[in-house]
Structures are given as structure tokens and as C-alpha cells.
Amino acid sequence: GHRLRAGCHRRQPDWETAHEGRGLVMAIKGVDVSEMNGSVDFQALKAAGIQFVLIRCGYGSDYPFQDDACFAENVRKADTAGMPWGAYLYSYAKNADMAKSEAAHTLRVLNGRKPAYGVWYDVEDSQQAGCDLAVICDTYCRAMEAAGLYVGIYSFLSWLRGKLGSPVLDKYDKWVADWDTSCGYGKPYGIWQFTDNLVIGGKAFDGNYAYKDYPSLTKGGKPVSTKSRVFSSQENAITQGFGNGHGGVDLGWKTDPETPVIAHSGGTVVFCQTGYGNDQGSSGNASYGNCVKIKHPNGYFTLYAHLSGVKVSDGQQVEKGRQIGNMGNSGNSYGNHLHFEVRNKNDVRIDPVPYLAADLPGLNTEKGEPDLTEAEARKIAREEIGYANPTYHKVSEVPDYWRKDIQELVDKGVIRGGTAGDLELRHSDAKAAVLVKRALEAEDPIYRTIDDVPAWGRPYVQALIDRGTLEGEEAPVNGVRILNIRYSAVRLIKMLAEEPVSAE
């Protein structure tokens, strides 16, 4: 499943006795797999006593071409075989922003699944050796927890003892790669990968022992799902409940920043906070990020926090079901979700769960309402259309999750804007432009230097450079040759290099 790691011991323990040195009662057999294993026979795994599997979902930042090609097939086979599974992502992150992108990558590929054996952050790449791995790992893991997922960190023994030894990371479970007769990690851990050469059905796998009942910890891998009145789709999952210092419930698990958030019940906007970006660790009102608080006719309040954008203003009257914003990741947040609160007449937080799909006490929203006049209906329709598809007059007004793409398109002259130099770009047009741009980039990106080439293709490209076969398109700059080589070319070079040589 993983590549060879420097620092791992090479003595191969006996499969049946490897775990005994830890002195624990429970040792659950498992393997980890990726596209590197090719087609996996899960029935053969079960016959060999394998009880769980950890499946690679991808590597690096959130680009579709970096998804593991066999993830969906391996998940389907595991489910068919009745074998619980977990997911892992191989990291290349060098800073917190890249870690956030890798978190988005993981959540996109999982697409709402909640693995019974959790999600694991595979941190071992040599390019990360000088980076602040405590910040990188904490950023990723917090995003997974915000999405309601059990998360842990994977690496080899020397890194877990050293580069990943920060107390900040002690709260996260560890999956230790130590290929020896016993695991030498001195701190608590949940999984031990003791070999990379466990042969089953003629194939070599990484062999693991789990020392925790992860399906119990993750409630069998099933999200706590419920209906609600605060998302237009009415579908959500509770990823963090009320209590233990948490004054509301966190809802979501999807990463789409366009998920509309709607008013639970009619009322008056009494607090509206906008202009906030992501600020992990912030406190007070700033921790809510972009948020809206509504007072309802029964004296209760509802509050909606971490929004990506707000579509109402202070003092505005809103009706039940009116869009008030979009789910986001602003304020003290580690992944897109909605923090939803219900407060009583004394403005004291109470458990929102009983009211997610029901009326607030003493507030019947199902009573008939008077018919609107045609003029009133037209006015409301115009307002709703404006809220749903606003015009951005400047790049700074574009939502932060599209702003960089739009600025690049403006700089290249693809988007010219109005005659007065204003952007004058409708929301729907901005979305279409970004989707096309990202699709084209993801289809066949260009790697400028050898360091930009993905790790799986770098040795093959470097070999051609060393032989003088690949010289690049430009003269060396600061000693680094400019390659400008496409993803498709790297794939082809790798394929040709691995093609078996004829005996003739």
C-alpha cells in the first residue's frame, strides 16, 4: 500500500506472534491497500484471517487526477465482503493551506462516507522534513473531526518519535510503521504496521494489527444523520453534539461551500456578522466567523455560524425557509459545516436537537398565511433572484473560495469585465468560469521543474534528465532546469519505464 520508508526496520516478524510483545488482549489483523496493489481479492483476504483493510483514497492536494484509481473499487469490494475499512491520504503538504486542501481532497473522495476504521493522514514524504508538521497535521486532523470523522496520523517510527513528536499531536491516534518483531513506539498507538511483505494469494501486502475496536469508536462507520429545517436540502448529519462546552450542534459533512442555509423559523435578524475569513483559534464573537442570529416571535433565538457568506442584514424580517447564507469555514473552524444554536427567552443556549425538524416551543409555523398580492410576490421574487445570483463588481467581492481563480482569469484577459473597468460578473458566470478552469487544469497540468513532478513519476523523469534524453524547454534558472512537462507525459514515461523487457 505505501512505498518503502527510510527508517523502518527490515526484520520480518511472524504474523501470528508479532503483536504479543505489546501485551494486549485484542489484536485485530488487517492490511492496507492502494492502486499499487492492483486488483485485490477480498475473499482471499478474509480466508487468510484479515478482519479490516485501510484503503488509500488519494495523495496530495485536492485534484481529481490525484485520487487513488482503485479507491472506489476497493471500497465496493470491502463492503461486499462485509469487511470494515478505513481510508488514508498520502500527504505532500508543506504548510497549513496545503493541509486544508488535502483535507478537502479526502472529504471529496469519501463523499459522505464515514469509515469504520477512521481516516489516517500518511505523513512521511522527504519533502516535508523541514516543515512544521505539528501545524500541518493538526490542521488536517481538525478538519476531519469537524466533518465528524475519527482521525489519526500514520508515519514510520523515527518520524513519530522526532518530527511528529509534538505534544500538540498527542491527542490524535497513531498508526506506527515499524517493521520489526515488536513495535518500538513508546507512546500510545492504535495500529502497528509491522511488515511490508505479508504474502496472501501470491500478493504482498503491508500487514497491520489494530489494538482498538474502531467500529465501536466510530459507531460502525455510520454518520448520525437527521432531517433539519436549516438546510435547503433538508439533509444533514450531526458531526458534533451539544454539551461538554459546545453550545450548539455542528451539522454537515459535505464540503460544498454553496450549500444554502435557511431560516429555521420566521423572525427578525438581531445580529449579523460579516467579513470574516478562517481564523482557527479565535475566540468570542470572532470564533463564529460570518454568522446570523434571529429572534423569533416566541422570544427564542436561533444562531447560524461559520457561514461562507451572509445574505441578510441587521433588522431584516425573514420568513421560515428564507436563505440567510451559505455553509462555510469562517471563524474558528476546521472544515465546512454549520454551527447551529437554539437559545431560550433568556438568551441561554439549549440543546437544538429536538427542534432541528420541529417548531420552537409555542411557535406554530404551519398556520396559514394571507395570500400575497401580485406586486408583493414580484418584489419577493426579484429579491430572491438577486440573493441567489448576485453581481460581483470587483474581484474582492468574489467569494474567497473562487477569488484566486477569477483573479488569474482576469490577469490573463479571459475575463475583461465592464467598460468602466469593473468586473460586473454574475455569480452563475463566475461559477461556470471557475469550473471550466479547474477542469482543464486537473485534466493535464504542467509541472515546471523536477520538484513539481509527483513522487510516483519523479524517479523516471529524473532518469531521463540524467541520461540527457530530457533537456527541458528553457535554459537553467538558478541551477534548476525548467521542464514544463505535462502530467500525461509523466504517466507515459512511467508506463514505458515499467514495461517488461522481452526475453529476446
Coordinates of C-alpha atoms in Angstrom, one line a residue:
G1 CA 0.0 0.0 0.0
H2 CA 2.7 2.5 0.9
R3 CA 6.2 2.9 -0.6
L4 CA 9.4 1.9 1.1
R5 CA 10.2 4.2 4.1
A6 CA 13.6 5.1 5.2
G7 CA 14.0 4.4 8.9
C8 CA 11.8 1.3 9.1
H9 CA 13.5 -1.9 10.3
R10 CA 13.6 -4.8 7.8
R11 CA 13.4 -7.9 10.1
Q12 CA 10.1 -9.7 9.3
P13 CA 8.2 -10.9 12.4
D14 CA 6.0 -14.0 12.4
W15 CA 2.4 -13.0 11.5
E16 CA 0.8 -14.9 14.4
T17 CA 3.2 -13.7 17.1
A18 CA 4.2 -10.2 16.1
H19 CA 1.7 -8.4 18.4
E20 CA 2.5 -10.4 21.5
G21 CA 5.3 -8.1 22.7
R22 CA 2.7 -5.4 23.4
G23 CA 0.9 -7.5 26.0
L24 CA -2.6 -6.5 24.9
V25 CA -5.5 -8.9 24.7
M26 CA -7.0 -7.6 21.4
A27 CA -5.0 -7.7 18.2
I28 CA -7.1 -7.4 15.0
K29 CA -5.5 -8.5 11.8
G30 CA -5.6 -6.1 8.8
V31 CA -3.8 -4.9 5.6
D32 CA -3.6 -1.6 3.8
V33 CA -4.0 -1.3 0.0
S34 CA -3.8 1.2 -2.8
E35 CA -3.8 1.2 -6.6
M36 CA -0.2 -0.1 -6.3
N37 CA -1.6 -3.5 -5.2
G38 CA -3.7 -3.8 -8.4
S39 CA -6.9 -5.8 -8.2
V40 CA -7.3 -7.2 -4.7
D41 CA -9.2 -10.4 -3.9
F42 CA -11.0 -9.6 -0.7
Q43 CA -12.4 -13.1 -0.3
A44 CA -8.8 -14.4 -0.2
L45 CA -8.0 -11.7 2.4
K46 CA -10.9 -13.0 4.5
A47 CA -9.8 -16.6 4.1
A48 CA -6.4 -15.6 5.4
G49 CA -7.9 -14.1 8.5
I50 CA -7.9 -10.5 7.6
Q51 CA -10.5 -8.6 9.5
F52 CA -10.1 -5.0 8.3
V53 CA -8.5 -3.0 5.5
L54 CA -7.1 0.5 5.2
I55 CA -7.6 1.9 1.7
R56 CA -5.7 4.8 0.1
C57 CA -8.2 7.4 -1.2
G58 CA -5.5 9.6 -2.9
Y59 CA -2.4 11.7 -2.4
G60 CA -1.7 15.4 -2.1
S61 CA -3.9 18.4 -2.7
D62 CA -7.5 18.4 -4.0
Y63 CA -7.0 17.5 -7.6
P64 CA -9.1 14.7 -9.2
F65 CA -6.0 13.3 -11.0
Q66 CA -4.5 12.6 -7.6
D67 CA -7.4 10.3 -6.4
D68 CA -6.4 6.7 -5.9
A69 CA -7.6 5.0 -9.1
C70 CA -8.7 1.9 -7.2
F71 CA -10.4 3.5 -4.1
A72 CA -14.0 3.1 -5.3
E73 CA -13.4 -0.5 -6.4
N74 CA -11.7 -1.4 -3.1
V75 CA -14.4 0.2 -1.1
R76 CA -17.1 -1.7 -3.1
K77 CA -15.2 -5.0 -2.6
A78 CA -14.7 -4.4 1.1
D79 CA -18.4 -3.6 1.6
T80 CA -19.4 -6.7 -0.5
A81 CA -17.1 -8.9 1.6
G82 CA -18.5 -7.4 4.8
M83 CA -15.0 -6.2 5.8
P84 CA -14.8 -2.9 7.8
W85 CA -12.4 -0.4 6.3
G86 CA -10.6 2.9 6.9
A87 CA -9.1 5.4 4.5
Y88 CA -5.8 7.2 4.3
L89 CA -4.3 10.0 2.2
Y90 CA -0.6 10.3 1.4
S91 CA 0.5 13.9 2.2
Y92 CA 2.8 16.3 0.4
A93 CA 1.6 19.3 2.5
K94 CA 4.3 21.8 3.4
N95 CA 2.1 24.3 5.2
A96 CA -1.4 24.7 6.7
D97 CA -3.0 25.8 3.4
M98 CA -1.8 22.7 1.6
A99 CA -3.1 20.6 4.6
K100 CA -6.5 22.2 4.2
S101 CA -6.5 21.3 0.5
E102 CA -5.6 17.7 1.4
A103 CA -8.5 17.6 3.9
A104 CA -10.8 18.8 1.2
H105 CA -9.4 16.1 -1.1
T106 CA -10.1 13.4 1.5
L107 CA -13.7 14.6 2.1
R108 CA -14.5 14.9 -1.6
V109 CA -13.4 11.4 -2.3
L110 CA -15.2 10.0 0.8
N111 CA -18.3 11.8 -0.4
G112 CA -20.2 11.5 2.9
R113 CA -18.8 8.0 3.8
K114 CA -17.7 7.6 7.4
P115 CA -15.2 4.8 7.5
A116 CA -15.5 2.3 10.4
Y117 CA -11.7 2.3 10.8
G118 CA -11.4 6.1 10.6
V119 CA -9.3 8.4 8.4
W120 CA -5.5 8.4 8.6
Y121 CA -3.1 11.1 7.5
D122 CA 0.0 9.5 5.9
V123 CA 2.9 11.9 6.7
E124 CA 6.3 10.6 5.6
D125 CA 7.4 12.4 2.4
S126 CA 11.0 13.6 2.4
Q127 CA 9.9 17.0 1.1
Q128 CA 8.2 17.6 4.4
A129 CA 11.3 17.0 6.6
G130 CA 11.9 20.7 7.3
C131 CA 8.2 21.7 7.6
D132 CA 6.1 22.5 10.7
L133 CA 4.5 19.1 10.8
A134 CA 2.6 19.8 14.1
V135 CA 0.7 22.6 12.4
I136 CA 0.2 20.6 9.2
C137 CA -1.1 17.5 11.0
D138 CA -3.3 19.5 13.4
T139 CA -4.9 21.4 10.6
Y140 CA -5.8 18.3 8.7
C141 CA -7.0 16.4 11.7
R142 CA -9.2 19.2 13.0
A143 CA -10.8 19.4 9.6
M144 CA -11.6 15.6 9.7
E145 CA -13.0 16.0 13.3
A146 CA -15.2 18.9 12.1
A147 CA -16.6 16.6 9.5
G148 CA -17.4 14.0 12.2
L149 CA -14.7 11.6 11.3
Y150 CA -12.3 9.6 13.6
V151 CA -8.8 10.7 12.5
G152 CA -5.2 9.5 13.2
I153 CA -1.7 10.0 11.9
Y154 CA 0.5 7.4 10.1
S155 CA 4.2 7.6 9.8
F156 CA 7.3 5.5 10.4
L157 CA 8.9 5.1 13.8
S158 CA 11.7 7.7 13.6
W159 CA 9.4 10.5 12.4
L160 CA 6.8 9.7 15.1
R161 CA 9.5 9.9 17.7
G162 CA 11.0 13.1 16.3
K163 CA 9.4 15.3 13.7
L164 CA 5.9 14.3 14.7
G165 CA 6.6 14.1 18.5
S166 CA 5.0 17.4 19.4
P167 CA 2.6 17.3 22.3
V168 CA 0.1 19.1 20.1
L169 CA -0.4 15.8 18.2
D170 CA -0.7 13.5 21.3
K171 CA -4.5 13.8 21.2
Y172 CA -4.6 12.1 17.8
D173 CA -4.3 8.3 17.4
K174 CA -1.2 6.9 15.8
W175 CA -0.6 4.2 13.2
V176 CA 3.0 3.2 13.5
A177 CA 5.2 1.7 10.8
D178 CA 7.9 -0.2 12.5
W179 CA 8.9 -3.4 10.5
D180 CA 10.4 -5.4 13.4
T181 CA 9.5 -8.2 15.8
S182 CA 7.9 -5.7 18.2
C183 CA 6.7 -2.0 18.0
G184 CA 9.3 0.4 19.4
Y185 CA 7.0 3.4 19.7
G186 CA 6.9 4.5 23.4
K187 CA 3.6 6.4 23.3
P188 CA 0.1 5.1 23.0
Y189 CA -0.9 3.9 19.5
G190 CA -3.8 2.2 17.9
I191 CA -2.4 0.4 14.8
W192 CA 1.0 -1.2 14.2
Q193 CA 2.2 -1.8 10.7
F194 CA 4.8 -4.5 11.3
T195 CA 5.7 -5.6 7.7
D196 CA 5.5 -4.7 4.1
N197 CA 5.7 -8.3 2.9
L198 CA 2.7 -10.2 4.1
V199 CA 2.0 -12.5 1.2
I200 CA -1.7 -13.5 0.6
G201 CA -2.8 -15.2 -2.6
G202 CA 0.5 -14.5 -4.3
K203 CA 0.4 -10.8 -3.5
A204 CA 2.5 -8.8 -1.0
F205 CA 0.7 -6.5 1.4
D206 CA 1.5 -4.3 4.3
G207 CA 0.5 -6.2 7.4
N208 CA -1.1 -4.4 10.4
Y209 CA -2.5 -5.1 13.9
A210 CA -5.2 -2.9 15.3
Y211 CA -5.4 -2.7 19.1
K212 CA -8.7 -0.8 19.4
D213 CA -12.3 -1.7 18.5
Y214 CA -12.5 1.1 15.9
P215 CA -16.0 0.2 14.6
S216 CA -17.3 0.8 18.2
L217 CA -15.4 4.1 18.4
T218 CA -16.9 5.3 15.1
K219 CA -20.4 3.8 15.7
G220 CA -19.9 1.3 12.9
G221 CA -18.9 4.0 10.4
K222 CA -22.5 5.4 10.1
P223 CA -22.9 9.2 10.4
V224 CA -25.6 10.4 12.9
S225 CA -28.0 11.5 10.2
T226 CA -31.1 13.5 10.7
K227 CA -33.5 15.8 8.9
S228 CA -33.4 19.5 9.6
R229 CA -35.0 22.8 8.7
V230 CA -31.8 24.8 8.3
F231 CA -30.5 23.3 5.0
S232 CA -32.5 23.7 1.8
S233 CA -31.8 20.1 1.1
Q234 CA -33.2 19.1 4.5
E235 CA -30.4 16.5 4.7
N236 CA -27.5 16.7 7.2
A237 CA -25.6 14.8 9.8
I238 CA -24.7 15.8 13.3
T239 CA -20.9 15.8 13.4
Q240 CA -20.6 17.3 16.9
G241 CA -23.4 17.3 19.5
F242 CA -24.5 19.7 22.2
G243 CA -22.7 19.8 25.6
N244 CA -19.2 19.5 27.1
G245 CA -18.5 23.1 26.3
H246 CA -20.1 23.0 22.9
G247 CA -23.2 25.4 22.9
G248 CA -24.8 24.1 19.7
V249 CA -24.6 21.3 17.2
D250 CA -22.4 21.1 14.1
L251 CA -24.2 20.0 11.0
G252 CA -22.9 18.9 7.6
W253 CA -20.1 16.6 6.5
K254 CA -20.1 17.7 2.9
T255 CA -17.5 20.3 1.7
D256 CA -19.6 22.1 -0.9
P257 CA -19.4 25.8 0.1
E258 CA -22.6 26.5 -1.8
T259 CA -24.9 24.6 0.5
P260 CA -27.7 27.1 1.3
V261 CA -28.5 27.7 4.9
I262 CA -32.1 28.8 5.6
A263 CA -34.0 30.3 8.5
H264 CA -35.4 27.7 10.8
S265 CA -38.4 29.9 11.6
G266 CA -39.6 33.4 10.8
G267 CA -38.3 36.3 12.8
T268 CA -36.1 39.4 13.0
V269 CA -32.3 39.4 12.3
V270 CA -30.9 40.8 15.6
F271 CA -27.2 40.1 15.0
C272 CA -25.4 39.9 11.7
Q273 CA -21.6 39.5 11.4
T274 CA -19.8 39.5 8.0
G275 CA -16.3 39.9 6.5
Y276 CA -14.6 37.1 8.4
G277 CA -12.3 34.6 6.9
N278 CA -11.0 31.4 8.5
D279 CA -9.3 32.2 11.9
Q280 CA -8.6 29.0 13.8
G281 CA -8.1 29.6 17.5
S282 CA -10.2 32.8 17.5
S283 CA -12.5 33.4 20.5
G284 CA -15.6 35.4 21.4
N285 CA -17.9 36.5 18.7
A286 CA -15.0 36.3 16.2
S287 CA -15.0 32.5 16.7
Y288 CA -18.4 32.4 15.0
G289 CA -17.0 33.9 11.8
N290 CA -19.7 35.1 9.5
C291 CA -23.0 34.5 11.4
V292 CA -26.6 35.4 11.7
K293 CA -28.8 35.5 14.8
I294 CA -32.6 35.6 14.5
K295 CA -35.1 36.4 17.2
H296 CA -38.5 34.6 16.8
P297 CA -42.0 35.7 17.9
N298 CA -41.9 33.3 20.9
G299 CA -38.8 35.1 22.3
Y300 CA -36.4 32.3 21.3
F301 CA -33.3 32.8 19.2
T302 CA -31.5 30.7 16.5
L303 CA -27.9 31.3 15.5
Y304 CA -26.1 30.2 12.4
A305 CA -22.3 30.4 12.4
H306 CA -19.2 29.8 10.2
L307 CA -21.0 30.9 7.0
S308 CA -19.1 31.5 3.8
G309 CA -21.4 34.4 3.1
V310 CA -24.4 36.2 4.6
K311 CA -27.5 37.2 2.6
V312 CA -29.5 39.2 5.2
S313 CA -28.8 42.3 7.3
D314 CA -29.5 43.6 10.8
G315 CA -33.1 44.4 11.5
Q316 CA -34.4 42.5 8.4
Q317 CA -37.6 40.5 8.7
V318 CA -37.2 36.9 7.4
E319 CA -39.7 34.2 6.8
K320 CA -39.2 30.5 7.6
G321 CA -37.1 28.9 4.8
R322 CA -35.6 32.1 3.6
Q323 CA -31.9 31.7 2.6
I324 CA -29.8 33.6 5.1
G325 CA -26.3 32.5 3.9
N326 CA -24.2 29.5 2.8
M327 CA -22.4 26.9 4.8
G328 CA -18.7 27.7 5.1
N329 CA -15.5 27.6 7.1
S330 CA -15.1 31.1 8.6
G331 CA -14.1 31.9 12.2
N332 CA -12.7 29.2 14.5
S333 CA -13.5 26.4 12.1
Y334 CA -11.6 23.4 10.7
G335 CA -13.8 22.4 7.8
N336 CA -17.0 23.4 6.1
H337 CA -20.0 22.9 8.4
L338 CA -22.8 24.8 10.1
H339 CA -22.7 25.5 13.8
F340 CA -26.4 25.9 14.8
E341 CA -27.7 27.1 18.2
V342 CA -31.1 27.5 19.8
R343 CA -31.4 29.9 22.7
N344 CA -34.3 30.4 25.1
K345 CA -36.0 33.7 26.1
N346 CA -33.1 34.4 28.4
D347 CA -30.6 34.0 25.6
V348 CA -29.3 30.8 27.2
R349 CA -28.1 28.0 24.9
I350 CA -30.2 24.9 24.9
D351 CA -29.9 21.6 23.0
P352 CA -31.0 22.2 19.4
V353 CA -31.6 18.6 18.5
P354 CA -35.3 18.4 19.5
Y355 CA -36.0 21.4 17.3
L356 CA -33.9 20.5 14.2
A357 CA -37.0 19.4 12.3
A358 CA -39.7 20.8 14.6
D359 CA -41.2 24.1 15.8
L360 CA -39.7 26.0 18.6
P361 CA -41.9 25.9 21.8
G362 CA -45.1 27.9 21.4
L363 CA -44.3 28.7 17.8
N364 CA -46.6 27.1 15.2
T365 CA -45.2 27.8 11.8
E366 CA -47.7 25.7 10.0
K367 CA -50.6 28.1 10.3
G368 CA -52.0 29.5 7.1
E369 CA -50.6 32.8 5.9
P370 CA -52.5 35.5 4.0
D371 CA -52.2 35.5 0.2
L372 CA -49.7 37.9 -1.3
T373 CA -50.7 40.5 -3.8
E374 CA -49.1 40.2 -7.3
A375 CA -46.9 43.2 -6.6
E376 CA -45.7 41.7 -3.3
A377 CA -45.0 38.3 -5.0
R378 CA -43.0 40.0 -7.8
K379 CA -41.0 42.0 -5.2
I380 CA -40.1 38.9 -3.2
A381 CA -39.2 37.0 -6.4
R382 CA -36.8 39.8 -7.5
E383 CA -35.2 39.8 -4.1
E384 CA -34.7 36.1 -4.1
I385 CA -33.2 36.1 -7.6
G386 CA -30.8 38.8 -6.5
Y387 CA -29.7 36.9 -3.4
A388 CA -29.3 33.7 -5.4
N389 CA -27.3 35.2 -8.3
P390 CA -25.6 38.5 -7.2
T391 CA -23.3 40.5 -9.4
Y392 CA -19.7 41.0 -8.3
H393 CA -18.4 44.4 -9.2
K394 CA -14.8 43.8 -8.0
V395 CA -12.6 40.8 -7.6
S396 CA -12.6 41.4 -3.9
E397 CA -16.3 40.8 -3.8
V398 CA -16.0 37.3 -5.3
P399 CA -16.3 34.6 -2.6
D400 CA -12.9 33.6 -1.2
Y401 CA -13.1 30.0 -2.5
W402 CA -13.2 31.3 -6.1
R403 CA -11.3 34.6 -5.8
K404 CA -7.8 33.3 -6.8
D405 CA -9.2 31.5 -9.9
I406 CA -11.1 34.6 -11.0
Q407 CA -8.1 36.9 -10.5
E408 CA -6.0 34.6 -12.6
L409 CA -8.6 34.7 -15.4
V410 CA -8.7 38.5 -15.2
D411 CA -4.9 38.7 -15.3
K412 CA -4.9 36.5 -18.4
G413 CA -7.6 38.6 -20.1
V414 CA -10.1 35.8 -20.2
I415 CA -12.5 37.9 -18.1
R416 CA -12.4 41.6 -19.1
G417 CA -15.3 43.0 -17.1
G418 CA -17.3 46.1 -17.8
T419 CA -16.3 49.1 -19.9
A420 CA -15.5 51.2 -16.8
G421 CA -13.0 48.6 -15.6
D422 CA -15.5 47.0 -13.1
L423 CA -15.7 43.2 -13.0
E424 CA -19.6 43.1 -13.5
L425 CA -19.6 39.3 -13.2
R426 CA -22.7 37.4 -12.2
H427 CA -22.4 34.6 -9.6
S428 CA -23.5 32.0 -12.0
D429 CA -21.0 33.1 -14.7
A430 CA -18.2 33.1 -12.1
K431 CA -19.0 29.6 -11.1
A432 CA -19.0 28.4 -14.7
A433 CA -15.7 30.1 -15.4
V434 CA -14.0 28.5 -12.3
L435 CA -15.4 25.0 -13.0
V436 CA -14.1 25.1 -16.6
K437 CA -10.7 26.5 -15.5
R438 CA -10.3 23.8 -12.8
A439 CA -11.4 21.0 -15.1
L440 CA -8.8 22.0 -17.7
E441 CA -6.1 22.3 -15.1
A442 CA -6.9 19.0 -13.5
E443 CA -7.1 17.2 -16.8
D444 CA -3.4 17.7 -17.8
P445 CA -1.4 20.0 -15.5
I446 CA 2.1 21.2 -16.3
Y447 CA 5.0 20.6 -14.0
R448 CA 7.6 23.4 -14.2
T449 CA 10.6 21.7 -12.5
I450 CA 11.5 18.2 -11.4
D451 CA 10.5 19.1 -7.8
D452 CA 6.9 19.7 -9.1
V453 CA 6.6 16.3 -10.6
P454 CA 4.6 13.9 -8.4
A455 CA 6.7 11.5 -6.3
W456 CA 5.3 8.5 -8.3
G457 CA 6.8 9.8 -11.5
R458 CA 9.8 11.8 -10.3
P459 CA 12.4 8.9 -10.5
Y460 CA 11.5 8.1 -14.1
V461 CA 11.7 11.7 -15.2
Q462 CA 15.0 12.2 -13.3
A463 CA 16.5 9.2 -15.1
L464 CA 15.7 10.7 -18.5
I465 CA 17.3 14.0 -17.4
D466 CA 20.4 12.2 -16.1
R467 CA 20.8 10.4 -19.5
G468 CA 20.3 13.7 -21.4
T469 CA 17.2 12.4 -23.1
L470 CA 15.1 15.1 -21.5
E471 CA 16.6 18.6 -21.5
G472 CA 13.6 20.8 -20.9
E473 CA 12.3 23.8 -22.9
E474 CA 14.4 26.6 -21.4
A475 CA 17.8 27.3 -20.1
P476 CA 18.6 26.6 -16.4
V477 CA 17.4 29.2 -13.9
N478 CA 19.3 29.3 -10.6
G479 CA 20.7 25.9 -11.4
V480 CA 17.2 24.4 -11.8
R481 CA 16.3 23.3 -15.3
I482 CA 12.8 24.3 -16.5
L483 CA 10.9 21.2 -17.8
N484 CA 7.3 22.3 -18.3
I485 CA 6.4 18.7 -18.7
R486 CA 2.7 17.6 -18.7
Y487 CA 1.1 15.1 -16.4
S488 CA 0.2 12.9 -19.4
A489 CA 3.8 12.8 -20.4
V490 CA 4.9 11.8 -17.0
R491 CA 2.3 9.0 -17.0
L492 CA 3.6 7.8 -20.4
I493 CA 7.3 7.9 -19.2
K494 CA 6.4 5.8 -16.1
M495 CA 4.4 3.3 -18.2
L496 CA 7.2 2.8 -20.7
A497 CA 9.9 2.5 -18.0
E498 CA 7.9 -0.2 -16.2
E499 CA 7.0 -2.2 -19.4
P500 CA 8.6 -5.7 -19.2
V501 CA 11.6 -6.2 -21.4
S502 CA 11.2 -9.1 -23.9
A503 CA 13.5 -12.1 -23.3
E504 CA 14.6 -11.9 -26.9

